[in-house]
PDB file of C-alpha atoms in Angstrom:
ATOM      1  CA  MET A 232      -0.059   0.019  -0.131  1.00 54.00           C
ATOM      2  CA  ARG A 233       1.404   3.363  -1.023  1.00 57.00           C
ATOM      3  CA  ALA A 234       1.438   6.288   1.346  1.00 52.00           C
ATOM      4  CA  PRO A 235      -1.120   9.061   0.485  1.00 53.00           C
ATOM      5  CA  LYS A 236       0.447  12.080  -1.472  1.00 51.00           C
ATOM      6  CA  HIS A 237       0.721  15.484  -0.204  1.00 49.00           C
ATOM      7  CA  CYS A 238       1.636  18.271  -2.509  1.00 51.00           C
ATOM      8  CA  GLY A 239       3.857  16.020  -4.606  1.00 51.00           C
ATOM      9  CA  PHE A 240       5.825  14.455  -1.638  1.00 48.00           C
ATOM     10  CA  THR A 241       4.466  11.560   0.485  1.00 57.00           C
ATOM     11  CA  ILE A 242       3.702  12.180   3.969  1.00 55.00           C
ATOM     12  CA  HIS A 243       6.889  10.051   5.074  1.00 51.00           C
ATOM     13  CA  ARG A 244       8.974  12.465   2.991  1.00 58.00           C
ATOM     14  CA  THR A 245       7.363  15.505   4.208  1.00 53.00           C
ATOM     15  CA  LEU A 246       7.954  14.241   7.995  1.00 49.00           C
ATOM     16  CA  LEU A 247      11.533  13.334   7.215  1.00 49.00           C
ATOM     17  CA  LEU A 248      12.151  16.924   5.860  1.00 49.00           C
ATOM     18  CA  GLY A 249      10.462  18.219   8.978  1.00 49.00           C
ATOM     19  CA  VAL A 250      12.672  16.229  11.268  1.00 44.00           C
ATOM     20  CA  ALA A 251      15.650  17.276   9.329  1.00 46.00           C
ATOM     21  CA  LEU A 252      14.667  20.948   9.259  1.00 44.00           C
ATOM     22  CA  ALA A 253      14.093  20.921  13.016  1.00 41.00           C
ATOM     23  CA  ALA A 254      17.493  19.347  13.548  1.00 41.00           C
ATOM     24  CA  LEU A 255      19.168  21.907  11.623  1.00 42.00           C
ATOM     25  CA  ILE A 256      17.461  24.854  13.412  1.00 41.00           C
ATOM     26  CA  GLU A 257      18.231  23.206  16.706  1.00 41.00           C
ATOM     27  CA  THR A 258      21.941  22.866  15.842  1.00 40.00           C
ATOM     28  CA  SER A 259      22.239  26.266  14.182  1.00 47.00           C
ATOM     29  CA  GLY A 260      23.709  28.657  16.676  1.00 48.00           C
ATOM     30  CA  CYS A 261      25.383  26.023  18.980  1.00 57.00           C
ATOM     31  CA  GLU A 262      28.721  26.992  17.801  1.00 83.00           C
ATOM     32  CA  THR A 263      30.590  30.148  19.237  1.00 90.00           C
ATOM     33  CA  LEU A 264      33.077  32.077  16.972  1.00 92.00           C
ATOM     34  CA  LYS A 265      36.281  32.244  18.786  1.00 93.00           C
ATOM     35  CA  VAL A 266      37.663  35.874  18.232  1.00 93.00           C
ATOM     36  CA  TYR A 267      41.053  35.891  19.601  1.00 94.00           C
ATOM     37  CA  PRO A 268      44.317  34.172  18.569  1.00 93.00           C
ATOM     38  CA  GLY A 269      45.806  31.197  20.039  1.00 93.00           C
ATOM     39  CA  PRO A 270      44.156  28.014  21.361  1.00 94.00           C
ATOM     40  CA  PRO A 271      40.667  27.654  22.658  1.00 94.00           C
ATOM     41  CA  ARG A 272      40.406  28.637  26.334  1.00 95.00           C
ATOM     42  CA  SER A 273      37.948  27.626  29.205  1.00 94.00           C
ATOM     43  CA  ALA A 274      34.766  29.528  29.723  1.00 92.00           C
ATOM     44  CA  ASN A 275      36.087  31.017  32.811  1.00 95.00           C
ATOM     45  CA  GLU A 276      39.104  32.639  30.900  1.00 96.00           C
ATOM     46  CA  ILE A 277      36.924  34.137  28.175  1.00 97.00           C
ATOM     47  CA  ALA A 278      33.969  36.525  27.689  1.00 97.00           C
ATOM     48  CA  THR A 279      30.989  35.438  25.662  1.00 97.00           C
ATOM     49  CA  LEU A 280      28.792  37.897  23.560  1.00 96.00           C
ATOM     50  CA  VAL A 281      25.406  36.613  22.359  1.00 94.00           C
ATOM     51  CA  LEU A 282      22.819  37.857  20.223  1.00 90.00           C
ATOM     52  CA  PRO A 283      19.074  37.318  21.125  1.00 83.00           C
ATOM     53  CA  PHE A 284      16.996  35.130  18.771  1.00 70.00           C
ATOM     54  CA  TYR A 285      13.573  36.847  17.578  1.00 65.00           C
ATOM     55  CA  ASP A 286      11.105  34.696  15.992  1.00 43.00           C
ATOM     56  CA  ALA A 287      10.825  35.453  12.163  1.00 42.00           C
ATOM     57  CA  GLY A 288      14.036  37.632  12.414  1.00 46.00           C
ATOM     58  CA  PHE A 289      12.324  40.644  13.720  1.00 50.00           C
ATOM     59  CA  PRO A 290      14.194  42.568  14.893  1.00 60.00           C
ATOM     60  CA  GLY A 291      17.172  40.771  13.713  1.00 76.00           C
ATOM     61  CA  LEU A 292      20.630  41.733  15.068  1.00 83.00           C
ATOM     62  CA  ARG A 293      23.865  41.031  13.393  1.00 85.00           C
ATOM     63  CA  VAL A 294      27.311  41.763  14.297  1.00 89.00           C
ATOM     64  CA  HIS A 295      29.460  42.896  11.380  1.00 90.00           C
ATOM     65  CA  GLN A 296      32.681  43.656  13.146  1.00 93.00           C
ATOM     66  CA  ILE A 297      34.417  42.929  16.655  1.00 95.00           C
ATOM     67  CA  ASP A 298      37.400  45.209  17.104  1.00 94.00           C
ATOM     68  CA  ASN A 299      37.275  46.344  13.317  1.00 91.00           C
ATOM     69  CA  MET A 300      37.505  42.724  12.331  1.00 92.00           C
ATOM     70  CA  PRO A 301      34.728  41.472   9.925  1.00 92.00           C
ATOM     71  CA  VAL A 302      32.856  38.534  11.276  1.00 90.00           C
ATOM     72  CA  SER A 303      30.341  36.085   9.666  1.00 80.00           C
ATOM     73  CA  SER A 304      26.828  37.383   9.755  1.00 71.00           C
ATOM     74  CA  ALA A 305      25.485  34.190  10.612  1.00 79.00           C
ATOM     75  CA  VAL A 306      27.065  33.773  13.971  1.00 87.00           C
ATOM     76  CA  THR A 307      24.981  34.447  17.105  1.00 89.00           C
ATOM     77  CA  SER A 308      27.645  33.804  19.883  1.00 94.00           C
ATOM     78  CA  PHE A 309      31.304  34.997  20.218  1.00 96.00           C
ATOM     79  CA  ALA A 310      34.041  34.064  22.428  1.00 96.00           C
ATOM     80  CA  LEU A 311      36.333  37.177  23.369  1.00 97.00           C
ATOM     81  CA  LEU A 312      39.277  37.658  25.492  1.00 97.00           C
ATOM     82  CA  PRO A 313      38.635  39.881  28.576  1.00 97.00           C
ATOM     83  CA  ALA A 314      39.269  43.443  27.409  1.00 97.00           C
ATOM     84  CA  THR A 315      37.471  46.362  25.952  1.00 97.00           C
ATOM     85  CA  HIS A 316      35.962  45.720  22.659  1.00 96.00           C
ATOM     86  CA  GLU A 317      34.120  47.666  19.946  1.00 96.00           C
ATOM     87  CA  ILE A 318      31.363  45.968  17.844  1.00 95.00           C
ATOM     88  CA  LEU A 319      29.467  47.091  14.739  1.00 93.00           C
ATOM     89  CA  ILE A 320      25.806  45.891  15.001  1.00 89.00           C
ATOM     90  CA  SER A 321      22.934  46.295  12.650  1.00 86.00           C
ATOM     91  CA  CYS A 322      19.260  45.865  13.475  1.00 82.00           C
ATOM     92  CA  GLY A 323      16.788  45.038  10.927  1.00 76.00           C
ATOM     93  CA  TYR A 324      14.693  42.304   9.176  1.00 67.00           C
ATOM     94  CA  SER A 325      14.566  40.190   6.160  1.00 59.00           C
ATOM     95  CA  GLN A 326      11.782  39.426   3.828  1.00 58.00           C
ATOM     96  CA  GLN A 327      11.600  36.144   1.905  1.00 55.00           C
ATOM     97  CA  LEU A 328      15.422  35.542   2.774  1.00 56.00           C
ATOM     98  CA  VAL A 329      16.499  38.015   0.055  1.00 54.00           C
ATOM     99  CA  THR A 330      15.536  41.724   0.763  1.00 54.00           C
ATOM    100  CA  GLU A 331      17.240  43.124   3.838  1.00 62.00           C
ATOM    101  CA  HIS A 332      15.737  46.331   5.571  1.00 65.00           C
ATOM    102  CA  SER A 333      18.023  47.978   8.070  1.00 69.00           C
ATOM    103  CA  TYR A 334      16.783  50.110  11.181  1.00 74.00           C
ATOM    104  CA  GLY A 335      20.248  51.310  11.812  1.00 80.00           C
ATOM    105  CA  ARG A 336      23.980  50.373  12.647  1.00 85.00           C
ATOM    106  CA  GLU A 337      25.618  51.320  15.749  1.00 88.00           C
ATOM    107  CA  ARG A 338      29.243  50.888  17.053  1.00 93.00           C
ATOM    108  CA  LEU A 339      29.321  50.007  20.637  1.00 95.00           C
ATOM    109  CA  ARG A 340      32.279  49.825  23.179  1.00 96.00           C
ATOM    110  CA  PHE A 341      32.013  47.608  26.043  1.00 97.00           C
ATOM    111  CA  HIS A 342      34.515  46.021  28.577  1.00 97.00           C
ATOM    112  CA  ALA A 343      34.240  42.356  28.769  1.00 97.00           C
ATOM    113  CA  LYS A 344      35.252  40.506  31.851  1.00 97.00           C
ATOM    114  CA  ALA A 345      36.465  36.781  32.011  1.00 97.00           C
ATOM    115  CA  GLY A 346      33.677  34.307  32.965  1.00 97.00           C
ATOM    116  CA  HIS A 347      30.905  36.645  32.092  1.00 98.00           C
ATOM    117  CA  VAL A 348      28.196  36.345  29.305  1.00 97.00           C
ATOM    118  CA  TYR A 349      27.000  39.523  27.574  1.00 97.00           C
ATOM    119  CA  LYS A 350      23.930  40.027  25.581  1.00 94.00           C
ATOM    120  CA  VAL A 351      23.067  42.412  22.911  1.00 92.00           C
ATOM    121  CA  ARG A 352      19.739  44.041  23.581  1.00 90.00           C
ATOM    122  CA  THR A 353      17.647  46.160  21.322  1.00 86.00           C
ATOM    123  CA  ARG A 354      14.337  48.206  21.096  1.00 81.00           C
ATOM    124  CA  VAL A 355      12.750  49.642  17.989  1.00 75.00           C
ATOM    125  CA  ARG A 356      11.087  53.028  18.501  1.00 75.00           C
ATOM    126  CA  GLN A 357       9.724  55.175  15.801  1.00 76.00           C
ATOM    127  CA  GLY A 358      11.577  53.593  13.160  1.00 70.00           C
ATOM    128  CA  ARG A 359      15.113  53.600  14.965  1.00 76.00           C
ATOM    129  CA  CYS A 360      16.743  50.798  16.517  1.00 79.00           C
ATOM    130  CA  MET A 361      18.401  51.420  20.001  1.00 83.00           C
ATOM    131  CA  MET A 362      20.887  48.847  20.719  1.00 88.00           C
ATOM    132  CA  TRP A 363      23.209  48.081  23.837  1.00 92.00           C
ATOM    133  CA  VAL A 364      25.215  45.353  25.530  1.00 95.00           C
ATOM    134  CA  GLU A 365      24.209  44.154  29.150  1.00 95.00           C
ATOM    135  CA  ASP A 366      25.683  41.552  31.539  1.00 96.00           C
ATOM    136  CA  LYS A 367      23.388  38.558  31.104  1.00 95.00           C
ATOM    137  CA  VAL A 368      23.353  37.832  34.919  1.00 95.00           C
ATOM    138  CA  SER A 369      23.202  41.212  36.539  1.00 96.00           C
ATOM    139  CA  GLN A 370      21.360  42.930  33.374  1.00 94.00           C
ATOM    140  CA  GLU A 371      23.497  45.803  33.969  1.00 96.00           C
ATOM    141  CA  THR A 372      24.151  48.011  30.640  1.00 96.00           C
ATOM    142  CA  VAL A 373      27.880  47.756  30.158  1.00 96.00           C
ATOM    143  CA  SER A 374      28.234  49.471  26.619  1.00 95.00           C
ATOM    144  CA  GLU A 375      28.508  52.893  25.279  1.00 93.00           C
ATOM    145  CA  PRO A 376      27.582  54.009  21.905  1.00 90.00           C
ATOM    146  CA  ILE A 377      30.501  55.300  19.868  1.00 86.00           C
ATOM    147  CA  ALA A 378      28.656  56.203  16.449  1.00 69.00           C
ATOM    148  CA  ARG A 379      25.069  55.711  15.202  1.00 56.00           C
ATOM    149  CA  CYS A 380      23.149  56.222  11.999  1.00 52.00           C
ATOM    150  CA  GLY A 381      19.229  56.276  12.661  1.00 43.00           C
ATOM    151  CA  ARG A 382      17.737  55.241   9.371  1.00 40.00           C
ATOM    152  CA  CYS A 383      19.893  53.502   7.032  1.00 37.00           C
ATOM    153  CA  SER A 384      19.529  52.410   3.357  1.00 33.00           C
ATOM    154  CA  PRO A 385      18.700  48.535   2.834  1.00 35.00           C
ATOM    155  CA  ALA A 386      21.602  46.385   3.575  1.00 37.00           C
ATOM    156  CA  VAL A 387      23.885  45.015   0.886  1.00 38.00           C
ATOM    157  CA  SER A 388      23.107  41.509  -0.187  1.00 37.00           C
ATOM    158  CA  ALA A 389      24.326  38.788   1.839  1.00 38.00           C
ATOM    159  CA  HIS A 390      26.287  37.363  -0.977  1.00 40.00           C
ATOM    160  CA  ARG A 391      28.159  40.703  -1.643  1.00 45.00           C
ATOM    161  CA  GLN A 392      28.704  40.993   2.055  1.00 42.00           C
ATOM    162  CA  LEU A 393      30.432  37.545   2.406  1.00 43.00           C
ATOM    163  CA  LYS A 394      32.754  38.347  -0.568  1.00 49.00           C
ATOM    164  CA  SER A 395      33.576  41.468   0.990  1.00 50.00           C
ATOM    165  CA  CYS A 396      34.418  39.926   4.447  1.00 44.00           C
ATOM    166  CA  ALA A 397      36.413  36.973   2.801  1.00 50.00           C
ATOM    167  CA  ALA A 398      38.537  39.524   0.933  1.00 57.00           C
ATOM    168  CA  ALA A 399      39.244  41.603   3.879  1.00 53.00           C
ATOM    169  CA  MET A 400      40.201  38.622   6.000  1.00 52.00           C
ATOM    170  CA  ALA A 401      42.368  37.457   3.333  1.00 58.00           C
ATOM    171  CA  ARG A 402      44.104  40.821   3.091  1.00 61.00           C
ATOM    172  CA  ARG A 403      44.825  40.851   6.706  1.00 57.00           C
ATOM    173  CA  GLY A 404      45.963  37.073   6.634  1.00 58.00           C
ATOM    174  CA  ARG A 405      43.377  36.286   9.481  1.00 52.00           C
ATOM    175  CA  ARG A 406      41.157  33.242   9.728  1.00 49.00           C
ATOM    176  CA  LEU A 407      38.318  32.913  12.168  1.00 41.00           C
ATOM    177  CA  ALA A 408      37.934  29.464  13.651  1.00 39.00           C
ATOM    178  CA  TRP A 409      34.840  27.682  15.031  1.00 36.00           C
ATOM    179  CA  VAL A 410      35.062  26.193  18.222  1.00 35.00           C
ATOM    180  CA  PRO A 411      32.478  24.485  20.373  1.00 35.00           C
ATOM    181  CA  VAL A 412      32.255  26.485  23.786  1.00 30.00           C
TER     182      VAL A 412
END
């Protein structure tokens, strides 16, 4: 007996696709990008910066640079050495995974302490995105804005941005490594 068809797929295939998609979503974001030289360090020797997850990508936060070094826009967790860091963040949303609309970019400075986890927070008000970094445990704001633009033009395409980041990293002779934390 054959399984009933549903939109050109069998129900069995649809279920398998759903399970695979759920597994992909579950595992994405489990990796932390190591943004410092040398071997991996323990969690009590580094600081971790995390981006919140918002359903449907609104408002979506993306880190573009940490200490003037481009980072992958797909990463939501970063391992940092204890020090003062500057990050460039944008706030916006995507439509149909192609068109990106930006509410603004902001460059923030914050001092990261070993063993602490920091979360980027945001609030959209009157078409402008307010962003800051806070300690995840104490919920204390630890960042200060350096530069901000209110309403920005739509972001460049993801493909163009990745090519640009790859070229910039190659010029600097740097590679960012993925390490589980």
